[in-house]
Amino acid sequence: MTIKEQPKPPRFRIIANILLSVSGLFLLLNLFLPSLFASGPAGVPYSLFIHQVQEGEVSRVSVGQNQIRYQLKTENAEPGAVFVTTPIFDLELPKLLESKGVEFAAAPPPKNTWFTTLLGWVIPPLIFIGIWQFFISRGGGGQQGVLSIGKSKAKVYVEGDSAKITFADVAGVEEAKTELVEIVDFLKTPARFTQIGARIPKGVLLVGPPGTGKTLLAKAVAGEAGVPFFSISGSEFVELFVGVGSSRVRDLFEQAKKQAPCIVFIDELDAIGKSRSSNGFYGGNDEREQTLNQLLTEMDGFAAGDATVIVLAATNRPESLDPALLRPGRFDRQVLVDRPDLSGREAILKIHAQKVKLGDDINLKAIATRTPGFAGADLANLVNEAALLAARNQRQTVAQEDFAEAIERVVAGLEKKSRVLNDTEKKIVAYHEVGHAMVGALIPGSGRVEKISIIPRGMAALGYTLQLPTEDRFLMNEEELRGQIATLLGGRSAEEIVFGSITTGASNDLQRATDLAERMVTTYGMSKVLGPLAYQQGQQAMFLGNGGAPNPRRAVSEDTAKAIDGEVKEIVETAHEQALEILKQNRDLLEAIATQLLETEVIEGEKLHSLLSQIQPVAKETAGFAQS
Ligand code: ADP
Ligand code: MG
Ligand code: ZN
């Protein structure tokens, strides 16, 4: 919707390079100017000068630091003519001159010092500024000229704008909406909260895949609250000129404070908020860092009392954000804006279908059923495609078959962009996730299963099982760790049982399970065979940082290495057996939950708990697994 500015750095970079080299040139000039100005008549080779002295032709000599000026006797040259030579280091010269009766003296300091100084140090900067001005005046005409550096490019949408967006325009993200309703209350009646001493949140981070309606939600908050809405994209902060980003942030907040209460919306926060440590090496982006620092300062700066400026930001890569941004007092609230489920998709379709003329045969629910994994923007696009097709087919209204064709088109386009599963894949993912959930539900230490979903999410996951710990855990025992490994293997085990074959989908699970098992053996000393020794160097940074690759091993003997591998394998295989057993024992329930999941795509909350509570524990419980 917003017009993307063309990437411009290359052109500006060239200009900046020119400016830089021009200024470099002036510095050089600066060094050489004095001598340039001081040089007078043409030089004479020093050897000739010495020769002339020895021949007694020289009458007067003035010895300077960098040159020697001299006059010849009248019979040898025109009166008044001055010759110049460049001296070489010659201590014998005074003696020679004296012996030849030449009148000599040290040269007076050059009398035009002030003038060359002026030329050397004042003029070049002036020229430099002149060139700068020239570029500024040239760029000033365009909307993205150099003149606008420093000036915030924020677009302001004020209440009363023709297209006022409200929560009614957003669907399928009910949880996010509920959270944002509170923000609207803050904006409308801040006094109600400040009176009892509550601190109004400053920053709310909308997190979710592209096209799920984050920008839309932010506008809806502004629309509902009836406050101005400043919007700027993170990538617009990051420009070539150092310091521009930070001054832009300052400007933006200055403007915003004047209009408080209001909303500042920063889209693509990750463009400036990338973790500073993740820049790697120096040469990281100084400019971005300054911009980020300025943003942090501004967010710390406005106190609760004076102005209600709420900063909303959107990102689809929360994991890359600098932790400093997520601290309390900054973006301390995070709202998940996920891809919509079946009923959400239907609601979104309903919103967008209002803009087109629908035929009588339209069944939005059927369309929603066929579009798992579509985000809101994809659905909006789908409605438009269908309308285009109808128009092309000379129809007055959009028919169901237009939608059918449009889905195929959009899916083809999406298949590369994101993941749209075919029916078989969807089925496999459903059983896989139910496998995780069922093993996880029965096993100690792996938290309560809160949600299973086969709506593709993020970049890696085709489906997911959400487990919430029932309490904060800092220590885990061996049995719980083994339980976690079994849960990780639950997905693959379900695939094995139901389909008899394994897909590539479980690779991340296996990786994590193996890492965990290896850590049990080499870091936590949980192996009877290897004993309480740490075979890894250094401390593992995170206790259960999933996926964090194990530290390099200490130098161990070949036998020990073999033993470690054996132990890791034993742990993983035992867990695998355990998962298989649980699922085999509860095969009917596995089928039932998977069938239901395929229908609704998401099962969560009470419904999920009651389903999972029907699991029968394996008869010969724990026998042989924790001890083996
Ligand atoms: P994001 O900022 O998350 O990438 P946008 O808010 O820019 O996504 O969404 C782009 C467009 O897609 C919106 O203008 C709207 O037309 C449509 N859209 C996206 N999500 C929704 C939704 N949840 N409900 C209704 N329309 C949506
Ligand atoms: Mg957006
Ligand atoms: Zn899995």
XYZ file of C-alpha atoms and ligand atoms in Angstrom:
657
model
C 0.000 0.000 0.000
C 2.762 2.391 0.851
C 4.841 3.294 -2.111
C 8.234 1.851 -1.658
C 10.959 4.331 -2.216
C 13.502 3.206 -4.657
C 16.728 2.079 -3.143
C 18.866 5.129 -3.388
C 22.095 4.518 -1.518
C 24.219 3.945 -4.631
C 23.661 7.426 -6.040
C 24.174 9.168 -2.742
C 27.167 7.078 -2.027
C 28.748 8.361 -5.201
C 28.020 11.939 -4.264
C 29.427 11.413 -0.818
C 32.526 9.872 -2.257
C 32.978 12.861 -4.487
C 32.585 15.179 -1.544
C 35.039 13.166 0.445
C 37.654 13.154 -2.244
C 37.138 16.850 -2.857
C 37.751 17.583 0.772
C 40.772 15.309 0.714
C 42.090 17.287 -2.217
C 41.756 20.477 -0.261
C 43.655 19.079 2.632
C 46.499 18.248 0.288
C 46.295 21.670 -1.270
C 46.437 23.121 2.170
C 49.771 21.536 2.778
C 51.231 22.678 -0.492
C 49.668 26.075 -0.898
C 52.247 28.056 1.093
C 55.132 26.729 -0.911
C 53.182 27.227 -4.111
C 52.697 30.861 -3.309
C 56.176 31.420 -2.073
C 57.874 30.126 -5.140
C 59.065 33.016 -7.238
C 61.572 33.061 -10.100
C 62.664 29.887 -11.788
C 65.048 27.696 -9.820
C 68.718 27.284 -10.512
C 70.464 23.967 -9.856
C 72.341 24.070 -6.575
C 75.511 22.910 -8.283
C 75.349 25.910 -10.605
C 74.866 28.211 -7.623
C 77.927 26.764 -5.878
C 79.843 27.088 -9.103
C 78.797 30.726 -9.397
C 79.864 31.357 -5.816
C 83.221 29.759 -6.424
C 83.661 31.804 -9.586
C 83.003 34.917 -7.509
C 79.974 35.914 -9.551
C 77.568 36.079 -6.615
C 77.099 39.341 -4.734
C 74.386 38.755 -2.106
C 72.730 35.637 -0.709
C 69.654 35.239 1.386
C 69.489 31.776 2.919
C 66.011 30.566 3.716
C 64.901 27.235 5.024
C 63.567 25.928 1.764
C 65.309 28.113 -0.724
C 68.226 30.318 -1.320
C 67.722 33.573 -3.144
C 70.719 35.358 -4.526
C 71.864 38.201 -6.795
C 74.795 38.191 -9.169
C 77.344 40.925 -9.545
C 76.302 43.561 -12.046
C 78.778 42.455 -14.687
C 77.245 38.958 -14.693
C 73.574 39.750 -14.821
C 70.974 42.443 -15.099
C 70.859 44.537 -11.960
C 68.150 43.502 -9.550
C 67.659 40.035 -10.982
C 67.047 37.479 -8.284
C 67.901 33.816 -8.653
C 66.568 31.018 -6.580
C 67.902 27.616 -5.810
C 66.831 24.851 -3.561
C 69.480 24.192 -0.961
C 70.800 20.846 0.001
C 71.994 20.317 3.538
C 75.346 21.992 3.362
C 77.161 23.136 6.511
C 80.113 24.344 4.491
C 78.075 26.967 2.679
C 78.608 29.871 5.132
C 82.372 29.236 5.094
C 82.407 29.166 1.335
C 80.381 32.357 1.098
C 82.599 34.077 3.608
C 85.754 33.052 1.834
C 84.392 34.480 -1.407
C 83.378 37.724 0.273
C 79.715 37.276 -0.463
C 77.297 39.299 1.598
C 74.869 36.793 3.122
C 72.044 36.644 5.626
C 69.236 34.404 6.684
C 66.026 35.078 4.814
C 63.350 37.058 6.651
C 60.162 35.105 7.321
C 57.836 35.319 4.300
C 55.744 38.423 4.712
C 52.629 37.019 3.068
C 52.055 34.423 5.842
C 48.678 35.680 6.845
C 47.612 35.663 3.256
C 48.600 32.095 2.511
C 47.121 31.013 5.808
C 43.887 32.578 4.798
C 43.972 30.961 1.421
C 45.076 27.643 2.804
C 42.690 27.266 5.676
C 39.659 29.378 5.009
C 38.974 29.222 1.325
C 38.878 25.441 0.853
C 36.234 24.889 3.521
C 34.254 27.692 1.936
C 34.445 25.984 -1.426
C 33.543 22.728 0.234
C 30.480 24.280 1.804
C 29.642 25.801 -1.552
C 29.640 22.414 -3.210
C 27.562 21.008 -0.391
C 25.045 23.810 -0.825
C 24.971 23.125 -4.499
C 23.966 19.526 -3.965
C 21.453 20.518 -1.379
C 19.766 23.024 -3.631
C 19.721 20.490 -6.418
C 18.258 17.768 -4.270
C 15.857 20.102 -2.515
C 13.374 20.034 -5.333
C 12.769 16.326 -5.214
C 10.860 14.770 -2.383
C 13.800 12.703 -1.358
C 16.549 15.211 -1.715
C 19.467 15.695 0.535
C 17.720 18.718 1.966
C 15.250 16.536 3.710
C 17.923 14.808 5.708
C 17.264 15.243 9.317
C 13.682 16.125 8.698
C 11.448 13.321 9.688
C 9.738 11.651 6.798
C 6.939 10.425 8.954
C 3.622 10.333 7.280
C 0.909 11.584 9.511
C -2.581 10.276 9.423
C -4.882 12.340 11.526
C -8.338 11.454 12.632
C -10.867 12.486 10.074
C -8.774 11.264 7.211
C -11.091 9.957 4.578
C -10.332 6.321 5.231
C -10.570 5.906 8.944
C -9.578 2.428 9.912
C -11.072 0.759 12.927
C -10.954 -2.640 14.544
C -13.917 -3.627 12.408
C -11.570 -3.646 9.429
C -9.321 -6.210 11.013
C -10.325 -9.802 11.538
C -8.826 -13.117 12.426
C -6.473 -11.738 15.020
C -8.787 -11.590 17.993
C -6.143 -11.964 20.673
C -4.113 -9.123 19.279
C -7.221 -7.000 19.081
C -8.093 -7.660 22.697
C -4.664 -6.517 23.779
C -4.803 -3.417 21.659
C -8.209 -2.370 22.954
C -6.408 -1.599 26.171
C -3.967 0.623 24.336
C -6.905 2.512 22.911
C -8.175 3.054 26.447
C -4.787 4.408 27.472
C -4.886 6.884 24.650
C -8.443 7.965 25.208
C -8.388 8.362 28.946
C -4.839 8.346 30.195
C -5.930 10.019 33.414
C -7.869 6.967 34.476
C -4.651 5.002 34.573
C -2.226 7.620 35.810
C -4.529 8.573 38.696
C -3.956 5.277 40.401
C -0.290 5.462 39.599
C -0.242 2.969 36.784
C 2.438 3.490 34.220
C 1.169 3.670 30.700
C 3.080 1.316 28.454
C 5.314 3.154 26.053
C 5.956 0.580 23.457
C 3.970 -2.245 21.965
C 5.610 -4.574 19.536
C 3.456 -6.305 16.960
C 5.106 -9.531 15.981
C 4.047 -11.741 13.129
C 4.673 -12.894 9.594
C 4.274 -10.411 6.728
C 0.796 -9.546 5.616
C -1.022 -10.548 8.759
C -2.277 -7.044 9.404
C 0.259 -5.468 11.741
C 0.247 -2.127 9.970
C -3.494 -2.327 9.675
C -3.863 -2.967 13.403
C -1.676 -0.012 14.277
C -3.815 2.248 12.128
C -6.919 0.788 13.675
C -5.640 1.662 17.145
C -5.166 5.253 16.025
C -8.571 5.255 14.346
C -10.328 3.876 17.387
C -8.643 6.265 19.749
C -9.089 9.201 17.393
C -5.498 10.329 17.722
C -2.881 11.286 15.149
C -0.810 8.521 13.768
C 2.798 9.024 12.757
C 4.113 6.295 10.607
C 7.625 5.660 9.485
C 9.393 2.601 8.290
C 12.542 1.391 9.948
C 14.363 1.245 6.671
C 13.736 4.950 6.151
C 15.832 5.722 9.190
C 18.822 3.980 7.906
C 20.470 6.124 5.332
C 23.863 6.919 4.175
C 24.611 10.054 6.083
C 25.786 9.338 9.535
C 23.612 11.000 12.064
C 20.620 11.352 9.786
C 18.789 8.416 11.259
C 19.169 9.643 14.778
C 18.149 13.186 13.974
C 15.170 11.811 12.141
C 14.164 9.915 15.249
C 14.528 13.087 17.291
C 12.384 15.065 14.860
C 9.761 12.406 14.760
C 9.384 12.357 18.507
C 9.425 16.137 18.725
C 6.548 16.325 16.292
C 4.743 13.557 18.063
C 5.051 15.152 21.483
C 3.485 18.316 20.150
C 0.467 16.324 19.013
C 0.148 14.077 22.035
C -1.749 11.960 22.694
C -0.760 10.168 19.563
C 0.749 7.053 18.126
C 4.151 6.680 16.590
C 4.288 3.644 14.394
C 7.638 2.220 13.359
C 7.264 -0.412 10.688
C 10.038 -2.916 10.071
C 11.632 -2.208 13.408
C 14.239 -4.871 12.748
C 15.852 -2.595 10.171
C 17.150 -0.406 12.980
C 16.683 -2.606 15.973
C 18.895 -5.487 14.983
C 20.828 -6.875 17.839
C 24.028 -4.909 18.150
C 26.019 -7.957 19.001
C 24.881 -9.686 15.866
C 26.622 -7.195 13.622
C 29.587 -9.342 14.015
C 32.770 -7.503 13.814
C 33.378 -3.896 13.630
C 32.275 -2.300 10.563
C 28.887 -3.106 11.915
C 26.519 -0.416 11.093
C 27.412 2.598 13.146
C 24.625 4.609 11.675
C 22.040 2.062 12.613
C 23.451 1.831 16.075
C 23.199 5.574 16.559
C 19.654 5.512 15.322
C 18.828 2.708 17.684
C 20.421 4.539 20.582
C 18.461 7.661 19.777
C 15.268 5.635 19.693
C 16.066 4.155 23.070
C 16.805 7.593 24.449
C 13.568 9.016 23.133
C 11.567 6.157 24.542
C 13.177 6.616 27.919
C 12.743 10.345 27.618
C 9.035 10.880 27.662
C 7.811 10.486 31.143
C 4.446 9.075 32.044
C 3.068 12.410 33.145
C 3.547 14.812 30.315
C 2.632 13.264 27.030
C 0.911 10.123 25.996
C 2.926 9.013 23.056
C 2.615 5.316 22.492
C 5.101 3.717 20.202
C 3.801 0.825 18.181
C 6.270 -1.128 16.153
C 6.025 -4.077 13.844
C 8.495 -6.781 13.012
C 8.487 -10.231 11.564
C 11.810 -11.094 13.095
C 11.538 -10.486 16.815
C 14.438 -12.807 17.524
C 16.840 -10.478 15.760
C 15.940 -7.450 17.851
C 18.339 -5.899 20.275
C 17.432 -7.022 23.785
C 17.687 -3.406 24.923
C 14.557 -2.667 22.911
C 12.553 -5.282 24.728
C 13.326 -4.061 28.210
C 10.538 -2.793 30.454
C 9.820 0.828 29.683
C 10.474 0.307 26.015
C 8.763 -2.344 23.940
C 7.711 -4.233 26.979
C 4.556 -5.561 25.424
C 4.556 -7.946 22.579
C 1.441 -8.785 20.678
C 1.470 -11.810 18.444
C -0.247 -11.267 15.116
C -0.384 -14.715 13.645
C -1.752 -16.142 10.430
C -5.512 -16.562 10.762
C -7.251 -19.865 11.365
C -10.240 -21.132 9.449
C -12.848 -18.912 11.069
C -10.445 -15.979 10.995
C -9.932 -16.408 7.278
C -13.642 -16.478 6.723
C -14.033 -13.236 8.677
C -11.241 -11.566 6.718
C -12.790 -12.701 3.449
C -16.059 -11.211 4.583
C -14.410 -7.838 5.160
C -12.719 -7.731 1.802
C -15.653 -9.202 -0.078
C -17.695 -6.155 0.864
C -15.729 -4.193 -1.675
C -16.753 -6.416 -4.571
C -20.092 -7.539 -5.926
C -20.596 -11.158 -4.980
C -22.766 -13.671 -6.809
C -25.412 -15.663 -4.991
C -23.450 -18.877 -5.094
C -20.537 -17.575 -3.047
C -19.583 -19.697 -0.069
C -16.901 -17.888 1.866
C -16.450 -20.731 4.298
C -15.557 -23.073 1.470
C -13.003 -20.568 0.248
C -11.560 -20.227 3.731
C -11.258 -24.008 3.983
C -9.213 -24.100 0.845
C -6.756 -21.433 1.888
C -4.825 -22.637 4.931
C -1.667 -20.655 5.538
C -2.976 -17.544 3.793
C -2.329 -14.330 5.659
C -4.761 -11.417 5.614
C -2.932 -9.704 2.785
C -3.071 -12.896 0.716
C -6.811 -13.099 1.259
C -7.299 -9.469 0.289
C -5.295 -10.198 -2.805
C -7.384 -13.300 -3.472
C -10.634 -11.339 -3.433
C -9.157 -8.849 -5.851
C -7.885 -11.565 -8.174
C -11.302 -13.161 -8.215
C -12.918 -9.832 -9.059
C -10.410 -9.300 -11.880
C -11.195 -12.736 -13.257
C -14.918 -12.061 -13.124
C -14.439 -8.834 -14.997
C -12.306 -10.565 -17.568
C -15.052 -13.157 -18.041
C -17.569 -10.373 -18.625
C -19.516 -11.217 -15.504
C -21.423 -8.681 -13.421
C -20.700 -10.371 -10.123
C -17.932 -12.539 -8.742
C -18.769 -16.238 -8.835
C -17.459 -19.106 -6.752
C -15.571 -20.456 -9.730
C -13.691 -17.187 -10.013
C -12.501 -17.739 -6.492
C -11.528 -21.303 -7.289
C -9.385 -20.105 -10.141
C -7.980 -17.219 -8.143
C -6.945 -19.566 -5.339
C -4.947 -21.602 -7.787
C -3.199 -18.529 -9.050
C -2.459 -17.106 -5.640
C -1.312 -20.466 -4.320
C 1.080 -20.847 -7.208
C 2.523 -17.475 -6.350
C 2.617 -18.227 -2.661
C 4.167 -21.619 -2.897
C 7.525 -20.045 -3.282
C 6.952 -17.211 -0.863
C 5.533 -19.095 2.040
C 4.387 -22.574 2.668
C 1.069 -23.734 1.456
C 0.642 -27.406 2.155
C -1.090 -29.862 -0.080
C -3.590 -32.234 1.459
C -1.180 -35.106 2.034
C 1.382 -32.842 3.610
C -1.253 -31.288 5.785
C -2.256 -34.715 7.009
C 1.311 -35.656 7.836
C 1.853 -32.409 9.697
C -1.354 -32.958 11.648
C -0.312 -36.416 12.857
C 3.176 -35.156 13.560
C 1.979 -32.343 15.783
C -0.547 -34.510 17.574
C 2.310 -36.932 18.210
C 4.292 -34.198 19.958
C 1.270 -33.109 21.929
C 0.289 -36.569 23.121
C 3.754 -37.592 24.222
C 4.240 -34.183 25.786
C 0.987 -34.427 27.679
C 1.872 -37.715 29.296
C 5.460 -37.134 30.143
C 6.888 -35.262 33.090
C 8.851 -32.101 32.656
C 7.691 -30.895 29.318
C 5.056 -28.406 30.283
C 1.383 -28.265 29.563
C 0.369 -28.509 25.924
C -1.633 -25.382 25.183
C -2.096 -25.305 21.466
C -1.542 -27.394 18.406
C -1.716 -25.885 15.002
C -1.117 -26.913 11.450
C -1.140 -23.363 10.170
C 2.316 -22.815 8.803
C 4.105 -20.242 10.840
C 7.333 -18.367 10.480
C 9.993 -19.632 8.202
C 10.698 -23.058 9.569
C 7.648 -24.588 11.121
C 4.915 -26.244 9.114
C 2.880 -26.708 12.202
C 3.580 -26.314 15.848
C 2.806 -27.554 19.278
C 2.890 -24.947 21.968
C 3.833 -26.063 25.425
C 3.731 -23.693 28.294
C 5.651 -24.495 31.418
C 3.336 -24.623 34.388
C 5.922 -22.861 36.482
C 9.332 -21.308 36.047
C 11.910 -24.009 36.002
C 15.548 -23.578 36.684
C 16.579 -27.109 37.337
C 15.520 -30.250 35.590
C 16.259 -33.794 36.482
C 17.300 -36.595 34.247
C 13.834 -38.020 33.914
C 12.419 -34.700 32.776
C 15.138 -34.226 30.222
C 14.493 -37.700 28.873
C 10.826 -36.757 28.749
C 11.638 -33.700 26.697
C 13.589 -35.759 24.249
C 10.701 -38.180 23.930
C 8.352 -35.265 23.271
C 10.640 -33.975 20.568
C 10.600 -37.409 18.978
C 6.825 -37.722 19.332
C 6.221 -36.101 15.975
C 8.421 -38.447 14.058
C 7.108 -41.425 15.968
C 3.546 -40.581 14.990
C 4.564 -40.378 11.346
C 6.210 -43.790 11.629
C 3.170 -45.382 13.193
C 0.555 -43.890 10.910
C 2.315 -43.684 7.571
C 5.066 -46.235 8.052
C 7.515 -43.779 6.568
C 9.349 -40.711 7.688
C 9.458 -37.282 6.097
C 12.049 -34.556 6.210
C 9.859 -32.496 8.493
C 11.342 -33.884 11.690
C 14.926 -32.803 11.134
C 14.782 -29.899 13.535
C 13.219 -32.107 16.190
C 15.986 -34.648 15.806
C 18.635 -31.991 15.982
C 17.260 -30.635 19.201
C 16.763 -34.069 20.708
C 20.302 -35.096 19.905
C 21.767 -31.856 21.238
C 19.852 -32.268 24.450
C 20.980 -35.868 24.842
C 24.557 -34.911 24.181
C 24.375 -32.198 26.773
C 22.992 -34.640 29.313
C 26.021 -36.843 28.832
C 28.791 -34.338 28.320
C 27.699 -31.343 30.374
C 25.328 -32.469 33.082
C 27.132 -35.681 33.890
C 23.960 -37.748 33.702
C 25.509 -40.859 32.288
C 26.257 -43.852 34.480
C 28.896 -45.038 32.067
C 30.801 -41.802 31.763
C 30.275 -40.541 35.243
C 29.978 -37.004 36.542
C 32.563 -35.498 34.268
C 32.138 -32.490 32.041
C 33.303 -33.383 28.599
C 32.560 -30.037 27.135
C 34.586 -26.910 27.334
C 33.091 -23.948 29.047
C 29.588 -23.449 30.215
C 26.580 -23.772 28.049
C 25.157 -20.288 27.948
C 21.518 -21.248 28.177
C 20.201 -24.010 30.271
C 17.778 -25.316 27.749
C 18.504 -22.993 24.910
C 16.960 -25.229 22.349
C 19.051 -25.831 19.379
C 22.107 -24.122 20.762
C 24.862 -26.305 19.401
C 26.909 -28.007 22.073
C 30.268 -26.552 22.941
C 33.330 -28.178 21.476
C 34.358 -31.254 23.298
C 37.338 -31.399 25.527
C 40.097 -33.490 24.102
C 39.010 -37.014 24.970
C 40.386 -40.395 24.181
C 38.920 -42.328 21.342
C 37.333 -44.752 23.756
C 35.639 -41.961 25.647
C 34.380 -40.378 22.445
C 32.915 -43.707 21.464
C 31.329 -44.089 24.853
C 29.789 -40.618 24.624
C 28.322 -41.387 21.234
C 26.982 -44.656 22.569
C 25.359 -42.993 25.525
C 23.793 -40.233 23.427
C 22.421 -42.830 21.086
C 21.070 -44.857 23.961
C 19.239 -41.854 25.414
C 17.701 -40.855 22.111
C 16.683 -44.378 21.223
C 15.133 -45.069 24.591
C 13.128 -41.858 24.271
C 12.078 -42.858 20.778
C 10.852 -46.249 22.033
C 8.974 -44.539 24.777
C 7.256 -42.154 22.388
C 6.342 -44.986 20.043
C 4.873 -46.956 22.895
C 2.726 -44.112 24.131
C 1.379 -43.424 20.681
C 0.751 -47.072 19.824
C -1.113 -47.543 23.047
C -3.289 -44.537 22.222
C -3.633 -45.020 18.515
C -7.370 -44.349 18.467
C -6.984 -41.084 20.282
C -4.182 -40.104 17.906
C -6.521 -40.638 14.978
C -9.332 -38.756 16.645
C -7.319 -35.688 17.554
C -5.550 -35.578 14.186
C -8.853 -35.771 12.326
C -10.187 -32.930 14.383
C -7.030 -30.899 13.883
C -7.299 -31.335 10.134
C -10.766 -29.924 10.326
C -10.167 -26.903 12.515
C -6.409 -26.451 12.006
C -5.993 -25.274 15.555
C -6.963 -26.922 18.802
C -6.262 -25.112 21.999
C -7.295 -24.392 25.544
C -9.892 -26.440 27.380
C -10.831 -28.451 24.351
C -7.271 -29.599 23.924
C -6.856 -30.364 27.596
C -9.936 -32.525 27.665
C -8.809 -34.418 24.577
C -5.334 -34.983 25.911
C -6.554 -36.039 29.308
C -7.939 -39.189 27.717
C -4.480 -40.572 27.096
C -3.802 -43.889 28.758
C -0.390 -44.165 30.344
C 1.742 -46.984 29.066
C 1.068 -50.107 31.118
C 4.590 -50.921 32.233
C 5.184 -47.301 33.038
C 8.681 -45.913 33.437
C 9.949 -49.471 33.621
C 13.367 -49.519 32.171
C 13.488 -46.045 30.801
C 14.812 -43.797 33.453
C 17.213 -46.384 34.694
C 18.394 -48.098 31.598
P 1.714 -6.364 7.753
O 1.952 -4.986 8.206
O 1.464 -7.335 8.865
O 2.741 -6.892 6.814
P -0.540 -5.144 6.533
O -1.211 -4.603 7.716
O 0.272 -4.199 5.748
O 0.348 -6.385 6.930
O -1.622 -5.849 5.610
C -1.737 -5.553 4.251
C -3.167 -5.580 3.833
O -3.691 -6.881 3.950
C -4.046 -4.725 4.700
O -4.082 -3.424 4.237
C -5.399 -5.400 4.571
O -6.048 -5.014 3.401
C -5.021 -6.856 4.429
N -5.062 -7.530 5.728
C -4.002 -8.078 6.356
N -4.370 -8.633 7.515
C -5.684 -8.436 7.652
C -6.628 -8.780 8.662
N -6.260 -9.437 9.768
N -7.910 -8.402 8.484
C -8.264 -7.735 7.378
N -7.417 -7.378 6.397
C -6.138 -7.728 6.512
Mg 3.396 -3.786 7.429
Zn 8.082 -31.678 15.108
